[in-house]
mmCIF file of C-alpha atoms and ligand atoms in Angstrom:
data_model
loop_
_atom_site.group_PDB
_atom_site.id
_atom_site.type_symbol
_atom_site.label_atom_id
_atom_site.label_comp_id
_atom_site.label_asym_id
_atom_site.label_seq_id
_atom_site.Cartn_x
_atom_site.Cartn_y
_atom_site.Cartn_z
ATOM 1 C CA MET A 1 0.000 0.000 0.000
ATOM 2 C CA THR A 2 1.445 3.340 -1.023
ATOM 3 C CA ASN A 3 1.781 6.192 1.421
ATOM 4 C CA ARG A 4 -0.839 8.120 -0.532
ATOM 5 C CA ILE A 5 -3.460 5.329 -0.291
ATOM 6 C CA LEU A 6 -2.603 4.745 3.364
ATOM 7 C CA HIS A 7 -2.959 8.458 4.038
ATOM 8 C CA SER A 8 -6.297 8.604 2.239
ATOM 9 C CA ARG A 9 -7.588 5.522 4.178
ATOM 10 C CA ILE A 10 -6.533 7.146 7.469
ATOM 11 C CA GLN A 11 -8.285 10.325 6.430
ATOM 12 C CA GLU A 12 -11.445 8.365 5.504
ATOM 13 C CA THR A 13 -11.394 6.664 8.901
ATOM 14 C CA ASP A 14 -10.805 10.043 10.600
ATOM 15 C CA ASN A 15 -13.661 11.587 8.645
ATOM 16 C CA LEU A 16 -15.904 8.643 9.487
ATOM 17 C CA GLU A 17 -14.929 8.948 13.130
ATOM 18 C CA SER A 18 -15.496 12.701 13.289
ATOM 19 C CA ASN A 19 -18.784 12.266 11.400
ATOM 20 C CA ARG A 20 -19.800 9.700 13.979
ATOM 21 C CA GLN A 21 -18.747 12.023 16.795
ATOM 22 C CA ARG A 22 -20.610 14.919 15.220
ATOM 23 C CA GLU A 23 -23.660 12.709 14.732
ATOM 24 C CA ALA A 24 -23.454 11.439 18.314
ATOM 25 C CA LYS A 25 -23.123 15.003 19.577
ATOM 26 C CA PHE A 26 -25.998 16.111 17.367
ATOM 27 C CA MET A 27 -28.150 13.230 18.635
ATOM 28 C CA SER A 28 -27.336 13.965 22.258
ATOM 29 C CA ASP A 29 -27.987 17.691 21.761
ATOM 30 C CA LYS A 30 -31.118 16.849 19.841
ATOM 31 C CA GLU A 31 -32.483 14.929 22.773
ATOM 32 C CA LYS A 32 -32.043 17.959 25.007
ATOM 33 C CA ALA A 33 -34.963 20.291 24.630
ATOM 34 C CA ILE A 34 -33.459 22.791 27.064
ATOM 35 C CA ILE A 35 -29.843 23.361 28.023
ATOM 36 C CA VAL A 36 -29.144 26.028 30.627
ATOM 37 C CA HIS A 37 -25.565 26.874 31.468
ATOM 38 C CA GLY A 38 -24.527 29.281 34.230
ATOM 39 C CA LEU A 39 -27.501 31.570 33.613
ATOM 40 C CA THR A 40 -27.267 34.643 35.837
ATOM 41 C CA ARG A 41 -29.332 37.811 36.139
ATOM 42 C CA ILE A 42 -28.447 40.643 38.454
ATOM 43 C CA PHE A 43 -30.826 43.508 39.274
ATOM 44 C CA GLY A 44 -28.761 46.222 40.970
ATOM 45 C CA GLU A 45 -27.366 44.495 44.051
ATOM 46 C CA LEU A 46 -29.694 41.509 43.812
ATOM 47 C CA VAL A 47 -28.624 38.280 42.107
ATOM 48 C CA ALA A 48 -32.088 37.060 41.096
ATOM 49 C CA ALA A 49 -30.760 34.059 39.125
ATOM 50 C CA ASP A 50 -27.370 32.856 40.227
ATOM 51 C CA ASN A 51 -25.364 30.614 37.910
ATOM 52 C CA ILE A 52 -28.298 28.378 37.033
ATOM 53 C CA SER A 53 -27.582 25.189 35.077
ATOM 54 C CA PHE A 54 -29.860 22.307 34.161
ATOM 55 C CA GLU A 55 -30.909 20.270 31.157
ATOM 56 C CA VAL A 56 -34.318 19.004 30.106
ATOM 57 C CA GLU A 57 -34.747 16.058 27.760
ATOM 58 C CA GLU A 58 -37.212 16.182 24.909
ATOM 59 C CA GLY A 59 -40.617 15.062 26.156
ATOM 60 C CA GLU A 60 -39.606 15.498 29.782
ATOM 61 C CA SER A 61 -41.539 17.477 32.341
ATOM 62 C CA PHE A 62 -39.165 19.472 34.540
ATOM 63 C CA GLY A 63 -40.147 21.552 37.572
ATOM 64 C CA LEU A 64 -38.419 24.570 39.056
ATOM 65 C CA VAL A 65 -39.679 24.601 42.615
ATOM 66 C CA GLY A 66 -39.100 27.474 44.983
ATOM 67 C CA ALA A 67 -40.777 30.000 47.233
ATOM 68 C CA ASN A 68 -41.892 33.453 46.059
ATOM 69 C CA GLY A 69 -38.893 35.486 44.978
ATOM 70 C CA ALA A 70 -36.643 32.433 44.500
ATOM 71 C CA GLY A 71 -35.845 33.378 40.894
ATOM 72 C CA LYS A 72 -38.200 31.154 38.891
ATOM 73 C CA THR A 73 -39.850 33.864 36.780
ATOM 74 C CA THR A 74 -36.515 35.546 36.115
ATOM 75 C CA THR A 75 -35.146 32.236 34.806
ATOM 76 C CA LEU A 76 -38.196 31.575 32.628
ATOM 77 C CA MET A 77 -38.156 35.123 31.239
ATOM 78 C CA MET A 78 -34.505 34.711 30.209
ATOM 79 C CA LEU A 79 -35.309 31.368 28.551
ATOM 80 C CA ALA A 80 -38.219 32.994 26.732
ATOM 81 C CA THR A 81 -35.788 35.706 25.460
ATOM 82 C CA MET A 82 -37.838 38.375 27.222
ATOM 83 C CA LEU A 83 -35.060 39.297 29.613
ATOM 84 C CA ASN A 84 -31.340 39.464 28.885
ATOM 85 C CA PRO A 85 -29.072 37.414 31.113
ATOM 86 C CA THR A 86 -26.230 39.200 32.870
ATOM 87 C CA SER A 87 -24.082 36.176 32.055
ATOM 88 C CA GLY A 88 -24.394 32.533 31.103
ATOM 89 C CA SER A 89 -26.160 30.916 28.173
ATOM 90 C CA ALA A 90 -29.032 28.634 27.309
ATOM 91 C CA SER A 91 -30.588 26.983 24.300
ATOM 92 C CA ILE A 92 -34.032 25.699 23.519
ATOM 93 C CA CYS A 93 -34.396 23.011 20.845
ATOM 94 C CA GLY A 94 -30.840 23.807 19.778
ATOM 95 C CA CYS A 95 -31.493 27.577 19.428
ATOM 96 C CA SER A 96 -29.427 29.913 21.571
ATOM 97 C CA ILE A 97 -31.319 32.485 23.636
ATOM 98 C CA LEU A 98 -28.433 34.880 22.976
ATOM 99 C CA ASN A 99 -28.211 34.799 19.201
ATOM 100 C CA ASN A 100 -31.227 32.933 17.845
ATOM 101 C CA ARG A 101 -34.174 34.541 19.563
ATOM 102 C CA ASP A 102 -36.534 33.848 16.669
ATOM 103 C CA GLY A 103 -35.611 30.171 16.772
ATOM 104 C CA VAL A 104 -36.294 30.075 20.503
ATOM 105 C CA ARG A 105 -39.581 31.947 20.146
ATOM 106 C CA ASN A 106 -40.705 29.578 17.387
ATOM 107 C CA SER A 107 -40.011 26.607 19.661
ATOM 108 C CA ILE A 108 -41.794 27.733 22.824
ATOM 109 C CA GLY A 109 -45.221 28.424 24.170
ATOM 110 C CA ILE A 110 -45.432 30.415 27.376
ATOM 111 C CA VAL A 111 -48.056 30.895 30.047
ATOM 112 C CA PHE A 112 -47.279 33.810 32.343
ATOM 113 C CA GLU A 113 -47.946 33.967 36.050
ATOM 114 C CA LYS A 114 -50.275 36.938 35.545
ATOM 115 C CA MET A 115 -53.302 36.505 33.313
ATOM 116 C CA SER A 116 -52.760 38.168 29.950
ATOM 117 C CA LEU A 117 -56.025 37.628 28.059
ATOM 118 C CA ASP A 118 -58.308 40.320 26.754
ATOM 119 C CA ILE A 119 -61.351 39.694 28.909
ATOM 120 C CA GLN A 120 -63.614 41.787 26.656
ATOM 121 C CA LEU A 121 -63.042 39.388 23.755
ATOM 122 C CA THR A 122 -64.368 35.848 23.363
ATOM 123 C CA GLY A 123 -62.058 32.862 23.734
ATOM 124 C CA ARG A 124 -61.980 32.394 19.973
ATOM 125 C CA GLU A 125 -61.220 36.080 19.383
ATOM 126 C CA ASN A 126 -58.330 35.958 21.845
ATOM 127 C CA LEU A 127 -56.894 32.969 20.014
ATOM 128 C CA ASP A 128 -57.475 34.540 16.613
ATOM 129 C CA PHE A 129 -55.667 37.725 17.663
ATOM 130 C CA HIS A 130 -52.694 35.707 18.898
ATOM 131 C CA ALA A 131 -52.653 33.489 15.777
ATOM 132 C CA ARG A 132 -52.524 36.606 13.571
ATOM 133 C CA MET A 133 -49.712 38.076 15.661
ATOM 134 C CA TYR A 134 -47.771 34.882 15.075
ATOM 135 C CA HIS A 135 -48.599 35.027 11.334
ATOM 136 C CA LEU A 136 -50.357 31.673 11.329
ATOM 137 C CA PRO A 137 -51.450 31.233 7.683
ATOM 138 C CA LYS A 138 -55.123 32.054 7.231
ATOM 139 C CA LYS A 139 -56.032 28.625 5.842
ATOM 140 C CA PHE A 140 -54.686 26.849 8.981
ATOM 141 C CA ARG A 141 -55.797 29.429 11.511
ATOM 142 C CA GLN A 142 -59.413 28.373 12.110
ATOM 143 C CA LYS A 143 -58.515 24.680 12.106
ATOM 144 C CA ARG A 144 -55.738 25.168 14.631
ATOM 145 C CA ILE A 145 -57.916 27.380 16.846
ATOM 146 C CA ASP A 146 -60.578 24.648 16.875
ATOM 147 C CA GLU A 147 -57.920 22.043 17.708
ATOM 148 C CA VAL A 148 -56.525 23.924 20.706
ATOM 149 C CA LEU A 149 -60.030 24.774 21.949
ATOM 150 C CA GLU A 150 -60.839 21.064 21.785
ATOM 151 C CA LEU A 151 -57.565 20.190 23.543
ATOM 152 C CA ALA A 152 -58.377 22.617 26.363
ATOM 153 C CA GLY A 153 -61.975 21.389 26.645
ATOM 154 C CA LEU A 154 -63.263 24.865 25.758
ATOM 155 C CA LYS A 155 -65.101 24.260 22.492
ATOM 156 C CA ASP A 156 -68.478 24.988 24.065
ATOM 157 C CA LYS A 157 -67.217 28.263 25.487
ATOM 158 C CA ALA A 158 -65.372 29.446 22.374
ATOM 159 C CA ASP A 159 -67.806 32.288 21.685
ATOM 160 C CA THR A 160 -68.322 33.400 25.290
ATOM 161 C CA ILE A 161 -66.496 36.539 26.393
ATOM 162 C CA VAL A 162 -63.540 35.710 28.624
ATOM 163 C CA LYS A 163 -64.843 37.958 31.425
ATOM 164 C CA ASP A 164 -67.512 35.295 31.959
ATOM 165 C CA TYR A 165 -65.001 32.406 32.120
ATOM 166 C CA SER A 166 -64.078 30.843 35.467
ATOM 167 C CA GLY A 167 -60.452 31.244 36.648
ATOM 168 C CA GLY A 168 -59.685 27.665 35.536
ATOM 169 C CA MET A 169 -61.182 28.236 32.091
ATOM 170 C CA GLN A 170 -59.100 31.390 31.668
ATOM 171 C CA ARG A 171 -55.923 29.471 32.549
ATOM 172 C CA ARG A 172 -56.855 26.725 30.101
ATOM 173 C CA LEU A 173 -57.474 29.325 27.400
ATOM 174 C CA GLU A 174 -54.012 30.735 28.082
ATOM 175 C CA ILE A 175 -52.501 27.276 27.683
ATOM 176 C CA ALA A 176 -54.568 26.766 24.506
ATOM 177 C CA ARG A 177 -53.200 30.070 23.201
ATOM 178 C CA SER A 178 -49.639 29.004 23.954
ATOM 179 C CA MET A 179 -50.239 25.773 22.002
ATOM 180 C CA LEU A 180 -51.428 27.524 18.810
ATOM 181 C CA THR A 181 -48.013 27.441 17.182
ATOM 182 C CA ARG A 182 -47.444 23.764 18.114
ATOM 183 C CA PRO A 183 -44.518 24.562 20.409
ATOM 184 C CA ARG A 184 -42.128 21.761 21.281
ATOM 185 C CA VAL A 185 -41.495 23.328 24.674
ATOM 186 C CA LEU A 186 -44.062 24.804 27.028
ATOM 187 C CA LEU A 187 -42.909 27.236 29.730
ATOM 188 C CA LEU A 188 -45.479 27.457 32.507
ATOM 189 C CA ASP A 189 -45.058 30.046 35.246
ATOM 190 C CA GLU A 190 -47.270 29.236 38.240
ATOM 191 C CA PRO A 191 -50.069 28.012 35.969
ATOM 192 C CA THR A 192 -52.495 27.203 38.774
ATOM 193 C CA VAL A 193 -51.947 30.075 41.173
ATOM 194 C CA GLY A 194 -55.229 31.367 42.575
ATOM 195 C CA LEU A 195 -57.260 28.361 41.411
ATOM 196 C CA ASP A 196 -59.366 26.239 43.730
ATOM 197 C CA VAL A 197 -58.259 22.715 44.582
ATOM 198 C CA GLN A 198 -60.552 20.962 42.112
ATOM 199 C CA THR A 199 -59.714 23.262 39.197
ATOM 200 C CA ARG A 200 -56.024 22.967 39.999
ATOM 201 C CA ARG A 201 -56.184 19.190 39.738
ATOM 202 C CA PHE A 202 -58.085 19.469 36.460
ATOM 203 C CA MET A 203 -55.322 21.753 35.164
ATOM 204 C CA TRP A 204 -52.691 19.265 36.248
ATOM 205 C CA ASP A 205 -54.356 16.562 34.166
ATOM 206 C CA HIS A 206 -54.519 18.911 31.205
ATOM 207 C CA VAL A 207 -50.794 19.717 31.436
ATOM 208 C CA LYS A 208 -50.004 16.024 31.914
ATOM 209 C CA GLU A 209 -51.958 15.176 28.778
ATOM 210 C CA LEU A 210 -50.081 17.785 26.729
ATOM 211 C CA ASN A 211 -46.820 16.346 28.004
ATOM 212 C CA ARG A 212 -47.626 12.633 27.739
ATOM 213 C CA GLN A 213 -50.078 12.530 24.809
ATOM 214 C CA GLN A 214 -48.812 15.425 22.684
ATOM 215 C CA GLY A 215 -45.131 14.951 23.581
ATOM 216 C CA VAL A 216 -44.633 18.589 24.580
ATOM 217 C CA THR A 217 -41.611 19.228 26.795
ATOM 218 C CA VAL A 218 -42.746 21.092 29.916
ATOM 219 C CA LEU A 219 -40.768 23.478 32.092
ATOM 220 C CA LEU A 220 -42.950 24.330 35.063
ATOM 221 C CA ALA A 221 -42.152 26.997 37.639
ATOM 222 C CA THR A 222 -44.194 26.550 40.772
ATOM 223 C CA HIS A 223 -44.262 27.105 44.489
ATOM 224 C CA TYR A 224 -46.881 24.350 44.893
ATOM 225 C CA ILE A 225 -44.705 21.436 45.815
ATOM 226 C CA GLU A 226 -47.511 18.906 45.273
ATOM 227 C CA GLU A 227 -47.961 20.256 41.769
ATOM 228 C CA ALA A 228 -44.354 19.518 40.895
ATOM 229 C CA ASP A 229 -44.579 16.105 42.539
ATOM 230 C CA TYR A 230 -47.614 15.211 40.423
ATOM 231 C CA LEU A 231 -46.477 16.676 37.123
ATOM 232 C CA CYS A 232 -42.718 16.519 36.908
ATOM 233 C CA ASP A 233 -40.307 13.759 35.904
ATOM 234 C CA ARG A 234 -37.516 15.750 37.553
ATOM 235 C CA ILE A 235 -37.403 18.696 39.877
ATOM 236 C CA GLY A 236 -34.846 21.416 40.547
ATOM 237 C CA ILE A 237 -35.231 23.113 43.905
ATOM 238 C CA ILE A 238 -34.356 26.792 43.632
ATOM 239 C CA ASP A 239 -33.663 29.168 46.506
ATOM 240 C CA LYS A 240 -32.259 32.708 46.462
ATOM 241 C CA GLY A 241 -31.554 32.385 42.754
ATOM 242 C CA GLN A 242 -29.568 29.158 43.080
ATOM 243 C CA ILE A 243 -30.439 25.600 42.157
ATOM 244 C CA ILE A 244 -29.925 23.612 45.340
ATOM 245 C CA THR A 245 -30.530 20.110 44.015
ATOM 246 C CA ILE A 246 -31.999 18.323 40.983
ATOM 247 C CA ASP A 247 -33.429 14.827 40.732
ATOM 248 C CA THR A 248 -36.592 12.795 40.267
ATOM 249 C CA PRO A 249 -39.209 13.319 42.979
ATOM 250 C CA GLN A 250 -38.635 9.783 44.281
ATOM 251 C CA ALA A 251 -34.842 10.089 44.345
ATOM 252 C CA LEU A 252 -35.151 13.402 46.184
ATOM 253 C CA LYS A 253 -37.397 11.770 48.777
ATOM 254 C CA ASP A 254 -35.016 8.809 49.091
ATOM 255 C CA SER A 255 -32.087 11.205 49.519
ATOM 256 C CA ILE A 256 -33.328 12.501 52.852
ATOM 257 C CA GLY A 257 -34.035 9.210 54.593
ATOM 258 C CA LYS A 258 -36.361 6.279 54.625
ATOM 259 C CA SER A 259 -39.074 7.522 56.949
ATOM 260 C CA VAL A 260 -40.227 10.493 58.969
ATOM 261 C CA VAL A 261 -41.615 10.413 62.504
ATOM 262 C CA SER A 262 -43.812 13.398 63.401
ATOM 263 C CA LEU A 263 -44.492 13.842 67.064
ATOM 264 C CA LYS A 264 -46.150 16.434 69.241
ATOM 265 C CA LEU A 265 -45.218 16.905 72.868
ATOM 266 C CA HIS A 266 -47.858 17.055 75.560
ATOM 267 C CA ASN A 267 -45.426 18.667 77.973
ATOM 268 C CA GLY A 268 -41.773 19.641 78.326
ATOM 269 C CA PRO A 269 -39.730 22.176 76.315
ATOM 270 C CA GLN A 270 -39.524 21.260 72.621
ATOM 271 C CA GLU A 271 -35.840 22.331 72.494
ATOM 272 C CA ASP A 272 -34.891 19.781 75.188
ATOM 273 C CA ALA A 273 -36.775 17.007 73.415
ATOM 274 C CA ALA A 274 -35.126 18.040 70.147
ATOM 275 C CA ARG A 275 -31.702 17.721 71.779
ATOM 276 C CA LEU A 276 -32.613 14.253 73.063
ATOM 277 C CA PHE A 277 -33.743 12.931 69.672
ATOM 278 C CA GLU A 278 -30.972 14.638 67.734
ATOM 279 C CA ARG A 279 -28.415 12.469 69.531
ATOM 280 C CA LEU A 280 -29.957 9.200 68.318
ATOM 281 C CA PRO A 281 -27.767 7.570 65.665
ATOM 282 C CA TRP A 282 -30.672 6.723 63.322
ATOM 283 C CA VAL A 283 -32.000 10.292 63.259
ATOM 284 C CA ASN A 284 -30.590 11.944 60.108
ATOM 285 C CA LYS A 285 -32.160 15.308 60.644
ATOM 286 C CA LEU A 286 -34.577 16.933 63.035
ATOM 287 C CA ARG A 287 -36.727 19.985 62.489
ATOM 288 C CA LYS A 288 -39.661 21.802 64.031
ATOM 289 C CA ASN A 289 -42.710 22.092 61.825
ATOM 290 C CA ASP A 290 -45.987 23.639 62.908
ATOM 291 C CA GLY A 291 -45.666 22.575 66.568
ATOM 292 C CA PHE A 292 -44.438 19.108 65.607
ATOM 293 C CA LEU A 293 -40.959 17.671 65.903
ATOM 294 C CA GLU A 294 -40.101 15.831 62.711
ATOM 295 C CA LEU A 295 -37.339 13.242 62.714
ATOM 296 C CA SER A 296 -35.952 12.082 59.346
ATOM 297 C CA LEU A 297 -34.735 8.550 59.875
ATOM 298 C CA GLY A 298 -32.246 6.428 57.980
ATOM 299 C CA THR A 299 -34.337 3.319 58.567
ATOM 300 C CA GLU A 300 -37.845 2.043 57.896
ATOM 301 C CA ASP A 301 -37.592 -0.265 60.824
ATOM 302 C CA VAL A 302 -39.058 2.053 63.425
ATOM 303 C CA ASN A 303 -40.891 1.144 66.575
ATOM 304 C CA LEU A 304 -42.999 4.138 67.590
ATOM 305 C CA ALA A 305 -43.571 2.611 71.034
ATOM 306 C CA ASP A 306 -39.787 2.655 71.641
ATOM 307 C CA ILE A 307 -39.633 6.347 70.727
ATOM 308 C CA ALA A 308 -42.577 7.172 73.004
ATOM 309 C CA LYS A 309 -40.921 5.157 75.797
ATOM 310 C CA LEU A 310 -37.616 6.961 75.375
ATOM 311 C CA ALA A 311 -39.416 10.310 75.546
ATOM 312 C CA GLN A 312 -41.298 9.250 78.651
ATOM 313 C CA GLU A 313 -38.119 8.049 80.393
ATOM 314 C CA ASN A 314 -36.697 11.519 79.824
ATOM 315 C CA GLY A 315 -39.725 13.319 81.221
ATOM 316 C CA PHE A 316 -41.618 14.134 77.999
ATOM 317 C CA ALA A 317 -45.177 13.040 77.291
ATOM 318 C CA ILE A 318 -46.126 12.668 73.638
ATOM 319 C CA SER A 319 -49.652 13.629 72.630
ATOM 320 C CA SER A 320 -49.399 12.477 69.021
ATOM 321 C CA ILE A 321 -46.930 10.399 67.034
ATOM 322 C CA ARG A 322 -47.024 9.010 63.512
ATOM 323 C CA LEU A 323 -44.742 7.447 60.969
ATOM 324 C CA ARG A 324 -44.797 8.349 57.275
ATOM 325 C CA LYS A 325 -42.741 8.270 54.104
ATOM 326 C CA PRO A 326 -40.761 11.442 53.301
ATOM 327 C CA SER A 327 -42.727 13.888 51.162
ATOM 328 C CA LEU A 328 -41.389 16.435 48.721
ATOM 329 C CA GLU A 329 -42.151 19.101 51.299
ATOM 330 C CA ASP A 330 -39.753 17.285 53.676
ATOM 331 C CA VAL A 331 -37.195 17.413 50.861
ATOM 332 C CA TYR A 332 -37.711 21.150 50.452
ATOM 333 C CA LEU A 333 -37.377 21.717 54.206
ATOM 334 C CA HIS A 334 -34.284 19.532 54.295
ATOM 335 C CA TYR A 335 -32.464 21.384 51.513
ATOM 336 C CA VAL A 336 -33.761 24.911 51.968
ATOM 337 C CA GLY A 337 -34.207 24.716 55.704
ATOM 338 C CA LYS A 338 -37.341 26.785 56.061
ATOM 339 C CA GLN A 339 -41.041 26.207 55.940
ATOM 340 C CA PHE A 340 -42.533 26.144 52.466
ATOM 341 C CA GLU A 341 -45.330 28.620 52.054
ATOM 342 C CA LYS A 342 -48.480 26.813 53.162
ATOM 343 C CA GLU A 343 -51.255 26.809 50.619
ATOM 344 C CA ASP A 344 -54.666 25.316 50.670
ATOM 345 C CA ILE A 345 -53.984 22.376 48.370
HETATM 346 P P1 LIG B 1 -42.695 34.819 42.275
HETATM 347 O O1 LIG B 1 -43.456 33.576 42.015
HETATM 348 O O2 LIG B 1 -43.114 35.519 43.516
HETATM 349 O O3 LIG B 1 -42.639 35.733 41.066
HETATM 350 P P2 LIG B 1 -40.064 33.925 41.588
HETATM 351 O O4 LIG B 1 -39.397 32.732 42.122
HETATM 352 O O5 LIG B 1 -40.645 33.837 40.225
HETATM 353 O O6 LIG B 1 -41.201 34.369 42.599
HETATM 354 P P3 LIG B 1 -38.676 36.219 40.584
HETATM 355 O O7 LIG B 1 -39.910 36.911 40.091
HETATM 356 O O8 LIG B 1 -37.787 35.620 39.571
HETATM 357 O O9 LIG B 1 -39.032 35.126 41.675
HETATM 358 O O10 LIG B 1 -37.842 37.266 41.449
HETATM 359 C C1 LIG B 1 -36.585 36.956 41.996
HETATM 360 C C2 LIG B 1 -36.065 38.181 42.699
HETATM 361 O O11 LIG B 1 -35.740 39.165 41.731
HETATM 362 C C3 LIG B 1 -37.084 38.822 43.626
HETATM 363 O O12 LIG B 1 -36.399 39.295 44.764
HETATM 364 C C4 LIG B 1 -37.642 39.963 42.815
HETATM 365 O O13 LIG B 1 -38.079 41.013 43.641
HETATM 366 C C5 LIG B 1 -36.432 40.371 41.995
HETATM 367 N N1 LIG B 1 -36.802 40.956 40.703
HETATM 368 C C6 LIG B 1 -37.489 40.359 39.715
HETATM 369 N N2 LIG B 1 -37.612 41.178 38.652
HETATM 370 C C7 LIG B 1 -36.998 42.330 38.992
HETATM 371 C C8 LIG B 1 -36.774 43.566 38.314
HETATM 372 N N3 LIG B 1 -37.215 43.764 37.082
HETATM 373 N N4 LIG B 1 -36.083 44.527 38.970
HETATM 374 C C9 LIG B 1 -35.604 44.321 40.204
HETATM 375 N N5 LIG B 1 -35.767 43.177 40.904
HETATM 376 C C10 LIG B 1 -36.457 42.188 40.302
#
């Protein structure tokens, strides 16, 4: 084999290899609907989003969970190209938020925390206005409006003015509007805030259907921890602009222990009892929550009678004690260390 042939074979192999690498990279990037890298936004002295990084697979439902002011909206607004980051980068469906805003905007649907419908118009008119703004071709417009009305269960109410819609119907119309352009990624900012329990659950099922049936990737910002637990494949807990931890709801629960004992004292100072329990080797973490002492345990093998006996021997009477699996709220308390805002869920 001459040097020339050998050289050309090596080059072919190199080309093949780099093609394969490029293809593999393309495939792995392709599977990521959202890539966020070091995204930061500073307002004056305040770092509202602080070096945020996470990735969301195509078809995944990802939750950003945090209290009011944690930085969720700021993050979503940057991803929606409506707010410039101070530093960092992100891409949606392969389009950079920094230099391909049109690409990003063509890939996303967004539902804002605050209602943004024209309540003097009918549902259909609201959708028609939006469809025109997005230059949806006339011949597809009516068909697509009918489709999203159907999807949102609002066909019957299409010609009613939005002022006469219930809160839940208005939220569903907003989601329907965001779906007009068939987005691959849906950004939902507190989509159920202010809704009653029943309507909220109905909304959850609607979002789940869009995600599971229609294959839409969902990025949900919420302070309702149950909402994220129900809807999300993975959750990132955000506090003071920083992502504290990311994992599946189950893995997050597993990460803080195997069980939780909640007990209420009948007498004796809570601090003294806390000190007593804190010393036990199988207590991972102890916290006070709403008058209860909550012990996160590294074992499922718990005898509540033994705990009550130990308390009694040390001069504490227990008025209530129960054993349960860790919840996502326990996870939040564990990582963020303060009570999650209580809501009537
Ligand atoms: P909420 O659900 O209450 O909106 P959040 O987690 O979405 O909470 P952000 O709205 O992102 O939080 O706000 C994060 C922090 O940034 C807050 O302290 C907020 O006051 C501040 N902030 C947001 N926007 C601005 C702005 N345009 N100028 C100054 N500060 C801002």
